[in-house]
Coordinates of C-alpha atoms in Angstrom, one line a residue:
Chain A
M1 CA 0.1 0.0 0.0
S2 CA 2.0 3.0 1.3
E3 CA 5.5 2.4 0.1
T4 CA 8.2 4.5 1.7
N5 CA 11.8 4.7 0.8
Q6 CA 13.1 3.7 4.3
T7 CA 14.2 0.1 4.9
V8 CA 11.4 -2.4 5.1
A9 CA 10.7 -3.6 8.7
A10 CA 10.6 -7.4 9.3
I11 CA 7.3 -6.8 10.9
E12 CA 5.3 -3.6 11.2
M13 CA 2.1 -3.3 13.1
V14 CA 0.3 0.1 13.0
D15 CA -2.7 0.9 15.1
V16 CA -3.8 -2.7 15.1
C17 CA -7.1 -3.3 16.9
K18 CA -8.8 -6.6 17.7
W19 CA -12.0 -7.5 19.5
F20 CA -13.4 -10.8 20.8
G21 CA -17.1 -9.9 20.9
D22 CA -17.3 -6.9 23.1
F23 CA -14.0 -7.3 24.5
Q24 CA -11.1 -5.3 22.8
A25 CA -7.9 -7.5 23.1
L26 CA -5.8 -5.1 21.1
K27 CA -6.0 -1.2 21.3
D28 CA -4.0 0.7 18.7
V29 CA -1.0 -1.8 18.9
N30 CA 2.1 -0.3 17.2
L31 CA 5.2 -2.5 16.9
R32 CA 8.3 -2.4 14.5
V33 CA 10.6 -5.2 14.3
D34 CA 13.8 -4.9 12.1
T35 CA 15.4 -7.8 10.4
S36 CA 17.6 -9.8 12.9
E37 CA 15.9 -7.9 15.9
K38 CA 14.9 -9.9 19.0
V39 CA 11.7 -8.5 20.7
V40 CA 10.6 -9.9 24.0
I41 CA 7.0 -9.0 24.9
C42 CA 5.9 -9.4 28.6
G43 CA 2.9 -8.3 30.5
P44 CA 0.2 -9.7 32.8
S45 CA -2.1 -12.4 31.5
G46 CA -5.0 -11.1 29.2
S47 CA -2.9 -8.2 28.2
G48 CA -3.0 -9.1 24.6
K49 CA 0.6 -10.2 24.1
S50 CA -0.5 -13.7 22.6
T51 CA -3.1 -12.1 20.6
A52 CA -0.7 -9.6 19.2
I53 CA 1.7 -12.2 17.8
R54 CA -1.2 -14.5 16.7
C55 CA -2.4 -11.5 14.4
I56 CA 1.0 -11.6 12.7
N57 CA 0.5 -14.9 11.0
R58 CA -3.3 -14.7 10.9
L59 CA -4.2 -17.2 13.5
E60 CA -6.3 -14.3 14.7
R61 CA -7.8 -11.6 12.4
H62 CA -7.2 -8.1 13.2
E63 CA -10.2 -5.8 12.7
S64 CA -8.4 -2.5 12.0
G65 CA -4.9 -1.1 11.5
Q66 CA -2.2 -2.6 9.3
I67 CA 0.2 -5.5 9.6
S68 CA 2.9 -6.1 7.2
V69 CA 5.6 -8.7 7.1
D70 CA 8.7 -8.0 5.1
G71 CA 6.7 -5.5 3.1
I72 CA 3.8 -7.8 2.4
N73 CA 0.6 -6.3 3.6
L74 CA -1.6 -8.7 5.6
T75 CA -5.2 -8.6 4.2
D76 CA -8.1 -11.1 3.8
D77 CA -6.5 -12.1 0.6
K78 CA -5.5 -15.7 1.1
S79 CA -2.4 -15.3 -1.0
S80 CA -1.0 -12.5 1.4
V81 CA -1.8 -15.0 4.3
A82 CA 0.0 -17.7 2.6
A83 CA 3.0 -15.5 1.7
I84 CA 3.3 -14.3 5.1
R85 CA 3.0 -17.8 6.7
A86 CA 5.8 -19.0 4.4
E87 CA 8.1 -16.4 6.2
V88 CA 6.8 -16.7 9.7
G89 CA 7.2 -19.7 12.0
M90 CA 5.5 -20.2 15.3
V91 CA 6.3 -22.1 18.5
F92 CA 3.2 -22.6 20.7
Q93 CA 3.0 -23.0 24.5
Q94 CA 1.4 -26.4 24.1
F95 CA 4.0 -27.5 21.5
N96 CA 1.0 -28.7 19.2
L97 CA 3.0 -31.6 17.7
F98 CA 1.1 -34.1 15.6
P99 CA 0.7 -37.0 18.1
H100 CA -0.1 -39.5 15.3
L101 CA 3.2 -38.7 13.5
T102 CA 6.8 -39.6 14.3
V103 CA 9.2 -36.7 15.2
I104 CA 10.8 -36.9 11.7
E105 CA 7.4 -37.1 10.2
N106 CA 6.3 -34.0 12.2
L107 CA 9.3 -32.2 10.7
T108 CA 9.0 -33.3 7.1
L109 CA 5.2 -32.8 6.6
G110 CA 5.6 -29.2 5.9
P111 CA 8.5 -29.2 3.7
I112 CA 7.1 -32.0 1.6
R113 CA 3.5 -30.8 1.4
A114 CA 3.8 -27.0 1.4
R115 CA 7.1 -26.6 -0.3
G116 CA 7.1 -29.5 -2.6
M117 CA 10.4 -30.9 -1.4
S118 CA 11.3 -34.6 -2.1
E119 CA 11.1 -36.9 0.7
S120 CA 14.9 -37.6 1.0
A121 CA 15.6 -33.9 0.8
A122 CA 13.1 -33.2 3.6
R123 CA 14.5 -35.9 5.7
N124 CA 18.0 -34.5 5.4
L125 CA 16.8 -31.0 6.3
A126 CA 14.7 -32.4 9.3
E127 CA 17.8 -34.4 10.5
S128 CA 20.1 -31.4 10.4
Y129 CA 17.6 -29.3 12.4
L130 CA 17.1 -32.1 15.0
E131 CA 20.9 -32.2 15.2
R132 CA 20.7 -28.4 16.0
V133 CA 18.1 -28.7 18.8
R134 CA 20.3 -31.7 20.0
I135 CA 17.9 -34.6 19.7
P136 CA 18.9 -36.5 16.7
E137 CA 18.5 -39.8 18.2
Q138 CA 14.5 -39.2 18.8
A139 CA 13.7 -39.1 15.2
E140 CA 11.7 -42.2 15.1
K141 CA 9.8 -41.7 18.4
Y142 CA 6.3 -40.3 18.7
P143 CA 5.8 -37.1 20.6
G144 CA 4.2 -38.7 23.5
Q145 CA 7.3 -40.7 24.2
L146 CA 9.4 -37.5 24.7
S147 CA 9.7 -35.2 27.7
G148 CA 8.2 -31.7 27.5
G149 CA 11.4 -30.0 26.8
Q150 CA 12.2 -32.4 24.1
Q151 CA 8.7 -31.9 22.5
Q152 CA 9.2 -28.2 22.5
R153 CA 12.7 -28.6 20.9
V154 CA 11.1 -30.6 18.2
A155 CA 8.5 -28.1 17.7
I156 CA 11.2 -25.4 17.3
A157 CA 12.9 -27.8 14.8
R158 CA 9.6 -28.3 13.0
S159 CA 9.3 -24.4 12.5
L160 CA 13.0 -24.2 11.4
C161 CA 12.3 -26.9 8.7
M162 CA 10.2 -24.4 6.9
E163 CA 13.2 -22.0 6.9
P164 CA 11.2 -18.9 8.1
K165 CA 12.8 -15.5 8.2
I166 CA 10.9 -14.7 11.4
L167 CA 10.1 -16.8 14.4
L168 CA 7.2 -16.2 16.9
F169 CA 7.4 -17.8 20.2
D170 CA 4.1 -17.8 22.4
E171 CA 5.1 -18.6 25.9
P172 CA 7.3 -21.5 24.8
T173 CA 8.3 -22.5 28.3
S174 CA 5.1 -21.9 30.2
A175 CA 3.9 -25.6 30.0
L176 CA 7.3 -26.9 30.9
D177 CA 8.5 -28.4 34.2
P178 CA 11.4 -26.1 35.7
E179 CA 14.2 -28.4 34.9
M180 CA 13.3 -28.5 31.3
I181 CA 13.0 -24.7 30.7
A182 CA 16.8 -24.2 30.5
E183 CA 17.3 -26.6 27.5
V184 CA 14.6 -24.9 25.6
L185 CA 15.9 -21.4 26.3
E186 CA 19.4 -22.3 25.5
V187 CA 18.1 -23.4 21.8
M188 CA 16.3 -20.2 21.5
A189 CA 19.4 -18.3 22.6
E190 CA 21.5 -20.0 20.0
L191 CA 18.8 -19.3 17.4
A192 CA 19.0 -15.5 18.3
D193 CA 22.8 -15.7 18.1
S194 CA 22.4 -17.0 14.5
G195 CA 20.6 -13.8 13.5
M196 CA 17.1 -15.0 13.4
T197 CA 14.3 -12.3 13.6
M198 CA 12.4 -13.3 16.8
I199 CA 9.4 -12.1 18.9
V200 CA 9.1 -14.0 22.1
V201 CA 6.1 -13.7 24.5
T202 CA 7.6 -14.9 27.8
H203 CA 8.0 -14.3 31.6
E204 CA 11.5 -15.5 31.5
M205 CA 13.3 -12.2 32.4
G206 CA 16.7 -13.7 32.8
F207 CA 16.5 -14.8 29.0
A208 CA 15.0 -11.5 28.0
R209 CA 17.8 -9.6 29.6
K210 CA 20.3 -11.8 27.8
V211 CA 18.8 -11.9 24.3
A212 CA 16.3 -9.1 23.8
D213 CA 17.1 -6.0 21.6
T214 CA 13.8 -4.5 22.5
M215 CA 11.6 -5.2 25.6
V216 CA 7.9 -4.4 25.0
F217 CA 5.4 -4.3 28.0
M218 CA 1.7 -4.7 27.2
D219 CA -1.2 -4.1 29.5
H220 CA -4.9 -4.0 28.9
G221 CA -4.3 -4.5 25.0
R222 CA -1.9 -1.6 24.7
V223 CA 1.8 -1.4 24.2
V224 CA 2.6 0.5 27.4
E225 CA 6.4 0.6 27.2
S226 CA 9.0 -0.3 24.7
A227 CA 12.7 0.1 25.3
P228 CA 16.1 -1.5 25.1
P229 CA 16.5 -4.0 28.1
E230 CA 19.1 -2.0 30.1
Q231 CA 16.7 0.8 30.2
F232 CA 13.7 -1.2 30.5
F233 CA 14.8 -3.1 33.6
S234 CA 16.7 -0.4 35.3
N235 CA 14.4 2.5 34.7
P236 CA 10.8 1.6 33.6
R237 CA 8.9 4.9 32.8
T238 CA 5.4 3.8 33.7
D239 CA 4.1 2.8 37.2
R240 CA 2.3 -0.1 35.7
C241 CA 5.4 -1.6 34.2
Q242 CA 7.4 -1.0 37.4
E243 CA 4.8 -2.8 39.3
F244 CA 4.7 -5.8 36.9
L245 CA 8.5 -6.0 37.0
S246 CA 8.8 -5.9 40.7
Q247 CA 6.1 -8.8 41.0
I248 CA 8.0 -10.9 38.4
L249 CA 11.4 -10.3 39.6
S250 CA 10.7 -10.8 43.2
H251 CA 10.4 -14.5 42.8
Chain B
M1 CA -25.5 -50.8 21.6
K2 CA -23.2 -53.1 23.6
I3 CA -24.4 -56.7 23.5
K4 CA -22.7 -59.3 25.6
I5 CA -22.2 -62.8 24.1
R6 CA -23.5 -64.3 27.2
D7 CA -26.8 -62.2 27.2
C8 CA -27.3 -63.1 23.6
R9 CA -26.8 -66.8 24.2
N10 CA -29.4 -66.6 27.0
T11 CA -31.8 -65.0 24.6
L12 CA -31.2 -67.6 22.2
L13 CA -31.9 -70.2 24.7
L14 CA -35.1 -68.5 25.7
L15 CA -36.2 -68.5 22.2
M16 CA -35.5 -72.2 21.9
L17 CA -37.3 -73.1 24.9
P18 CA -40.9 -73.7 23.6
L19 CA -39.2 -75.5 20.7
L20 CA -37.4 -77.8 23.2
T21 CA -40.4 -78.5 25.4
G22 CA -42.5 -78.9 22.4
C23 CA -45.8 -77.0 22.2
G24 CA -48.0 -79.6 20.6
N25 CA -49.2 -79.0 17.1
Q26 CA -48.8 -75.2 17.4
W27 CA -45.3 -75.7 16.1
G28 CA -44.5 -76.8 12.6
W29 CA -40.8 -76.9 12.4
Y30 CA -40.8 -79.2 9.5
V31 CA -40.9 -76.1 7.3
V32 CA -37.3 -75.5 8.1
N33 CA -36.2 -79.1 9.2
P34 CA -32.8 -79.6 7.5
S35 CA -33.3 -83.2 7.4
T36 CA -35.9 -83.1 4.8
E37 CA -35.6 -81.8 1.3
Q38 CA -38.4 -79.2 1.6
G39 CA -37.0 -77.9 4.9
R40 CA -33.4 -77.7 3.4
G41 CA -34.8 -75.9 0.4
N42 CA -36.6 -73.4 2.7
L43 CA -33.6 -72.7 4.9
K44 CA -31.5 -72.3 1.9
F45 CA -34.0 -69.7 0.6
L46 CA -34.1 -67.9 3.8
I47 CA -30.4 -67.7 4.3
G48 CA -30.1 -66.8 0.6
G49 CA -31.2 -63.3 1.6
L50 CA -28.2 -62.7 3.7
G51 CA -25.7 -61.7 0.9
N52 CA -28.1 -58.9 -0.2
T53 CA -28.7 -57.6 3.4
I54 CA -24.9 -57.3 3.8
L55 CA -24.3 -55.9 0.5
L56 CA -27.0 -53.4 0.8
S57 CA -25.8 -52.2 4.3
V58 CA -22.1 -52.1 3.4
C59 CA -22.8 -50.2 0.2
A60 CA -25.2 -47.9 1.9
L61 CA -22.7 -47.3 4.7
L62 CA -19.8 -46.5 2.3
I63 CA -21.9 -43.9 0.5
S64 CA -23.3 -42.4 3.7
V65 CA -19.7 -42.0 5.0
V66 CA -18.6 -40.1 2.1
L67 CA -21.6 -38.1 2.1
G68 CA -21.5 -37.5 5.7
L69 CA -17.9 -36.1 5.5
L70 CA -18.8 -33.9 2.7
V71 CA -21.7 -32.5 4.8
A72 CA -19.7 -32.3 8.0
L73 CA -16.9 -30.3 6.6
P74 CA -18.9 -27.1 5.7
G75 CA -20.5 -27.4 9.3
L76 CA -17.0 -26.7 10.6
S77 CA -16.4 -23.7 8.3
E78 CA -16.0 -20.2 9.5
N79 CA -18.3 -19.3 6.7
R80 CA -22.0 -18.9 8.0
W81 CA -23.5 -20.0 4.8
L82 CA -21.6 -23.2 4.7
R83 CA -22.6 -23.8 8.2
W84 CA -26.0 -23.1 7.4
F85 CA -26.1 -25.6 4.5
N86 CA -24.9 -28.3 7.0
R87 CA -27.5 -27.4 9.5
V88 CA -30.3 -27.5 7.0
Y89 CA -29.0 -30.8 5.4
V90 CA -28.8 -32.5 8.7
E91 CA -32.2 -31.2 10.0
L92 CA -34.1 -32.0 6.8
V93 CA -32.7 -35.4 6.2
R94 CA -33.2 -36.4 9.8
A95 CA -36.8 -35.4 9.6
V96 CA -37.8 -37.8 6.9
P97 CA -38.9 -41.3 8.0
L98 CA -36.6 -43.8 6.4
L99 CA -39.6 -45.8 5.0
V100 CA -41.0 -42.6 3.4
L101 CA -37.7 -41.8 1.9
L102 CA -37.5 -45.3 0.5
L103 CA -40.9 -45.1 -1.0
W104 CA -40.1 -41.8 -2.6
V105 CA -36.7 -42.9 -4.0
Y106 CA -38.2 -46.0 -5.6
Y107 CA -41.5 -44.7 -6.8
G108 CA -41.0 -41.0 -7.1
L109 CA -37.4 -40.2 -8.1
P110 CA -37.6 -42.2 -11.3
I111 CA -40.5 -40.0 -12.4
A112 CA -39.0 -36.9 -11.2
A113 CA -35.6 -37.5 -12.6
G114 CA -36.6 -39.4 -15.6
I115 CA -34.2 -42.4 -14.8
S116 CA -34.8 -45.8 -13.9
I117 CA -33.7 -47.2 -10.6
N118 CA -33.6 -50.8 -9.7
V119 CA -34.7 -52.0 -6.3
F120 CA -31.1 -52.5 -5.0
W121 CA -29.9 -49.0 -5.8
A122 CA -33.2 -47.4 -4.5
G123 CA -32.5 -49.2 -1.2
V124 CA -28.9 -48.1 -1.1
I125 CA -29.7 -44.4 -1.9
A126 CA -32.5 -44.2 0.6
L127 CA -30.4 -45.8 3.3
A128 CA -27.3 -43.8 2.5
L129 CA -29.2 -40.5 2.4
S130 CA -31.0 -41.0 5.7
D131 CA -27.9 -42.3 7.3
S132 CA -25.6 -39.5 6.0
A133 CA -27.1 -36.9 8.3
F134 CA -26.0 -39.0 11.4
E135 CA -22.7 -39.8 9.8
A136 CA -22.3 -35.9 9.4
E137 CA -22.9 -35.3 13.1
I138 CA -20.5 -38.2 13.9
F139 CA -17.8 -36.6 11.8
R140 CA -18.4 -33.2 13.0
A141 CA -18.1 -34.3 16.6
G142 CA -15.0 -36.3 16.0
I143 CA -13.3 -33.6 14.2
Q144 CA -14.2 -30.9 16.7
S145 CA -12.7 -33.2 19.4
I146 CA -9.2 -32.6 17.9
A147 CA -7.5 -29.7 19.7
K148 CA -7.6 -26.3 17.7
G149 CA -3.8 -26.1 18.3
Q150 CA -3.3 -28.9 15.7
T151 CA -5.0 -26.9 13.1
E152 CA -3.0 -23.9 14.1
A153 CA 0.3 -25.7 13.9
A154 CA -0.5 -27.1 10.5
R155 CA -1.4 -23.7 9.2
T156 CA 1.9 -22.2 10.5
I157 CA 3.9 -24.8 8.7
G158 CA 2.2 -23.8 5.6
L159 CA -0.3 -26.6 5.0
N160 CA -3.5 -25.7 3.2
Y161 CA -6.9 -26.7 4.2
R162 CA -6.9 -29.9 2.2
D163 CA -3.5 -31.1 3.5
T164 CA -4.3 -30.0 7.1
M165 CA -7.5 -32.2 7.0
R166 CA -5.7 -35.0 5.2
F167 CA -2.5 -35.4 7.2
V168 CA -3.2 -33.9 10.6
I169 CA -6.9 -33.7 11.5
L170 CA -8.6 -36.7 9.9
P171 CA -6.0 -39.4 10.8
Q172 CA -6.5 -38.3 14.4
A173 CA -10.3 -37.9 14.2
I174 CA -10.7 -41.3 12.6
R175 CA -9.7 -43.1 15.9
R176 CA -12.6 -41.5 17.6
I177 CA -14.9 -41.8 14.6
L178 CA -14.5 -45.4 13.9
P179 CA -16.4 -46.9 16.9
P180 CA -19.5 -44.9 16.3
L181 CA -19.1 -45.8 12.6
G182 CA -19.3 -49.4 13.6
N183 CA -22.4 -48.8 15.6
Q184 CA -23.9 -47.3 12.4
L185 CA -23.2 -50.5 10.5
V186 CA -25.1 -52.5 13.1
Y187 CA -28.0 -49.9 12.8
M188 CA -27.8 -50.1 9.0
L189 CA -27.9 -54.0 9.0
K190 CA -31.1 -54.0 11.0
I191 CA -32.8 -51.0 9.3
S192 CA -32.1 -52.6 5.8
S193 CA -35.0 -54.9 6.6
L194 CA -37.3 -52.0 5.5
V195 CA -36.0 -52.2 2.1
S196 CA -38.2 -55.6 1.9
I197 CA -41.2 -53.3 1.4
I198 CA -40.0 -52.3 -2.2
G199 CA -39.3 -55.9 -3.0
M200 CA -35.5 -56.1 -2.4
Q201 CA -34.7 -59.9 -1.9
E202 CA -32.8 -59.6 1.5
L203 CA -33.5 -61.6 4.7
T204 CA -36.8 -60.0 5.6
R205 CA -38.2 -60.2 2.2
R206 CA -37.3 -63.9 1.8
A207 CA -39.1 -64.7 5.1
N208 CA -42.2 -62.7 4.0
E209 CA -42.4 -64.7 0.7
L210 CA -41.8 -68.0 2.3
V211 CA -44.6 -67.3 4.8
V212 CA -47.0 -66.5 2.0
T213 CA -46.3 -70.1 0.5
E214 CA -45.9 -72.0 3.7
Y215 CA -48.3 -70.3 6.0
R216 CA -45.9 -70.9 8.9
P217 CA -45.2 -67.3 10.2
L218 CA -44.1 -68.3 13.6
E219 CA -41.3 -70.6 12.6
I220 CA -40.1 -68.7 9.7
Y221 CA -40.1 -65.4 11.5
T222 CA -38.3 -67.1 14.5
I223 CA -35.6 -68.2 11.9
L224 CA -35.4 -64.5 10.8
V225 CA -34.9 -63.3 14.2
I226 CA -32.1 -65.7 14.8
E227 CA -30.6 -64.8 11.4
Y228 CA -30.5 -61.3 12.6
L229 CA -29.3 -61.9 16.0
I230 CA -26.3 -64.0 14.7
L231 CA -25.3 -61.4 12.0
I232 CA -25.6 -58.5 14.5
L233 CA -23.7 -60.3 17.2
I234 CA -20.8 -61.1 15.0
V235 CA -20.7 -57.5 13.7
S236 CA -20.8 -56.0 17.1
Q237 CA -18.0 -58.2 18.3
G238 CA -16.1 -56.9 15.3
V239 CA -16.8 -53.3 16.3
R240 CA -15.8 -54.0 20.1
W241 CA -12.6 -55.5 18.7
L242 CA -12.0 -52.4 16.7
E243 CA -12.8 -50.1 19.6
R244 CA -10.2 -51.9 21.7
K245 CA -7.6 -51.9 18.9
M246 CA -8.1 -48.1 18.2
G247 CA -8.0 -47.4 22.0
S248 CA -4.8 -49.1 22.7
D249 CA -3.3 -47.3 19.5
E250 CA -3.6 -44.0 20.8
R251 CA 0.0 -42.6 21.2
G252 CA 0.7 -39.9 23.7

């Protein structure tokens, strides 16, 4: 639509609004993510952080405002949705692995069906990503036979198999037992180092401090604060954010 | 729908009781006495309907499964008109009694559509149509029971609607759908007896015809009951086996 001559953002959300019935989940959300930037979104539950990232790949439809990914404007047009989904991978809180398929089948389904890759090429690709999330030996198992941490790493590998430019993480460690959180965060930190553009919704503030380029705080459907982590943690501007941080960091 | 083999054996014994004690000249088992030529012929004639009963039910079930799926999918759509189509289809088809549908398909459809339909296909079409509404509901419930996250994950790895259904949702839903489908087969085997009304040579029709020539309704219909009992018993055992197998196959 409105092409400007500045560099194209990886993700740009302008005045995005979203309602669930009478409840307004997103209120004029503005967010810009540059290529290779890592953004961590935090905020109390019900603040709209998950909804915001789910709008980016059209798991939720935004009612007004504009979303563009890599210059592609997200509209009701199916081809724009497909084009954006081809660039954006997502990792869910509940992993959402396909329980009737083996790990390797989970990984190769997308490349084979959506990208028309040959079975052997897809398998090679999948094996290389399994290696990267450090569970190559689990390839022939079913998701139900793996631990939560392993399942989430498989889910990350599954997204990577589509070779996305951007990865969205929707509370990736919230469903995990404490001792498994580290192994997942480690994989995510490595991904961040490799230059992947990432938006991570999480309460893991240690991870955020280490990895984030930008911290975003949301409350009641609005972006309340957006700042580099040093500034965000040491000197939050708003009371609401201060209060939230003191609650979450006191544990 | 669960029939225990022991219960059925007891029922059979009860049915046999008057026969074993002998009720004087009220009974005329000679009509189906396998040691006489007449009895053998009659038995063969009665059992000869079995193939058609099974063929009719299986054909009707196969068609109704496909129809049911085609009707169920629009019911799960986000488009309200597609959902509306599903609702109207299910409500309308469920509202028509099978017997009425059967008569209409056999006597009415050929005139309305200008085609000729034989008894078998009229039976299959009527049974399949009437059952498809129930199949649609079974499919809808089965598909809806699969967590929404599965569809979302499939979408985020770029699968289109068809591939999502084919590779992700249906393979999982089918485990939950198969047991009720088995029950529909049992139901179909029983309800197919109605097709005798238009002259289909299945179990019930054969019995009716024999009664007309032999004047022995008690014995002949008793045999008919036993025929259905044995058939249904075997099929329900198969369904139970399937249920167990599917249940133990659930991974994770």
